Coordinates of C-alpha atoms in Angstrom, one line a residue:
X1 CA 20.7 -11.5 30.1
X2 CA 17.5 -11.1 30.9
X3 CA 14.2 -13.5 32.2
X4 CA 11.1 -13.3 33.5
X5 CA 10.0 -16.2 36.4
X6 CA 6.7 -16.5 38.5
X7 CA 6.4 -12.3 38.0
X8 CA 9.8 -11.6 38.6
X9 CA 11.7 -10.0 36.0
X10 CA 15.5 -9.9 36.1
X11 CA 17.8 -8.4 34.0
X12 CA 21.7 -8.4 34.5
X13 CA 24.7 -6.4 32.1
X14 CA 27.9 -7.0 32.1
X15 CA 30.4 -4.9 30.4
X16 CA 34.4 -3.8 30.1
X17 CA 35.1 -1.4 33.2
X18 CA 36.3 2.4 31.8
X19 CA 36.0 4.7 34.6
X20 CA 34.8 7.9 33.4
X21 CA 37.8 10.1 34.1
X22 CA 39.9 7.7 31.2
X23 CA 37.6 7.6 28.4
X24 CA 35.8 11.0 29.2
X25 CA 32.7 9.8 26.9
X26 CA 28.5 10.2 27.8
X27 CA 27.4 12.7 30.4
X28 CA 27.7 9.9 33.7
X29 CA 23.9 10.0 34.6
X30 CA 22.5 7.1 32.9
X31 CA 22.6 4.7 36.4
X32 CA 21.3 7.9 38.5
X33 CA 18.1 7.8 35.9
X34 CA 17.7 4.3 36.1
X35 CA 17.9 4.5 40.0
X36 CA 15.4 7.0 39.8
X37 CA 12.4 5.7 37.0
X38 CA 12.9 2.5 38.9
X39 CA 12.0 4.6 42.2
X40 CA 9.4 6.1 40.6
X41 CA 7.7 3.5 38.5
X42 CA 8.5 0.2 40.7
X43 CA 8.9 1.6 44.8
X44 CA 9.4 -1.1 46.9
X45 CA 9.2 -3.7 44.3
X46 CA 12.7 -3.6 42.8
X47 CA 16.4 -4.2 43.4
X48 CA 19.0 -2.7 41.3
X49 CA 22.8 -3.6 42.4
X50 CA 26.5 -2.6 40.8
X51 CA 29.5 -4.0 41.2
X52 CA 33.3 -4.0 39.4
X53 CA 35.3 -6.9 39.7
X54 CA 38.0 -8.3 37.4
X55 CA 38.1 -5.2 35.2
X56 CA 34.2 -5.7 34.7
X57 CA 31.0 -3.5 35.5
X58 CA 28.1 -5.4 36.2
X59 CA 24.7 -4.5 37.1
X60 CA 21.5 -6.1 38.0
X61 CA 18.2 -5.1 38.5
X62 CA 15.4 -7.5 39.6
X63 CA 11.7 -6.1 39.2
X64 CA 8.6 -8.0 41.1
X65 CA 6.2 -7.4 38.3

């Protein structure tokens, strides 16, 4: 999903949890170059958060535009 509210853009993904070692697919560093461009491009003005619960990987990332 994402949304955009009073300059505040928020985005969150939700997907089937594979940890990397079981499906052995992609080279892992998608989320370290997000982590990064969002450094870069937004500092201080962002929040990015992970979490796995209930066989799930979600993330969220909330921009203050």
């Amino acid at each position: 999903s994402i949304e955009e509210h009073n300059n505040i853009l928020a985005f969150e993904a939700i997907n089937t949890y594979y940890p990397y070692e079981v499906n052995n697919e992609g080279s892992g560093i998608g989320l370290e170059n997000l982590k990064k461009r969002l450094n870069l491009i937004y500092p201080n003005k962002h929040k990015f958060s992970q979490s796995i619960s209930n066989n799930l990987f979600n993330i969220k990332v909330v921009i203050q535009l």
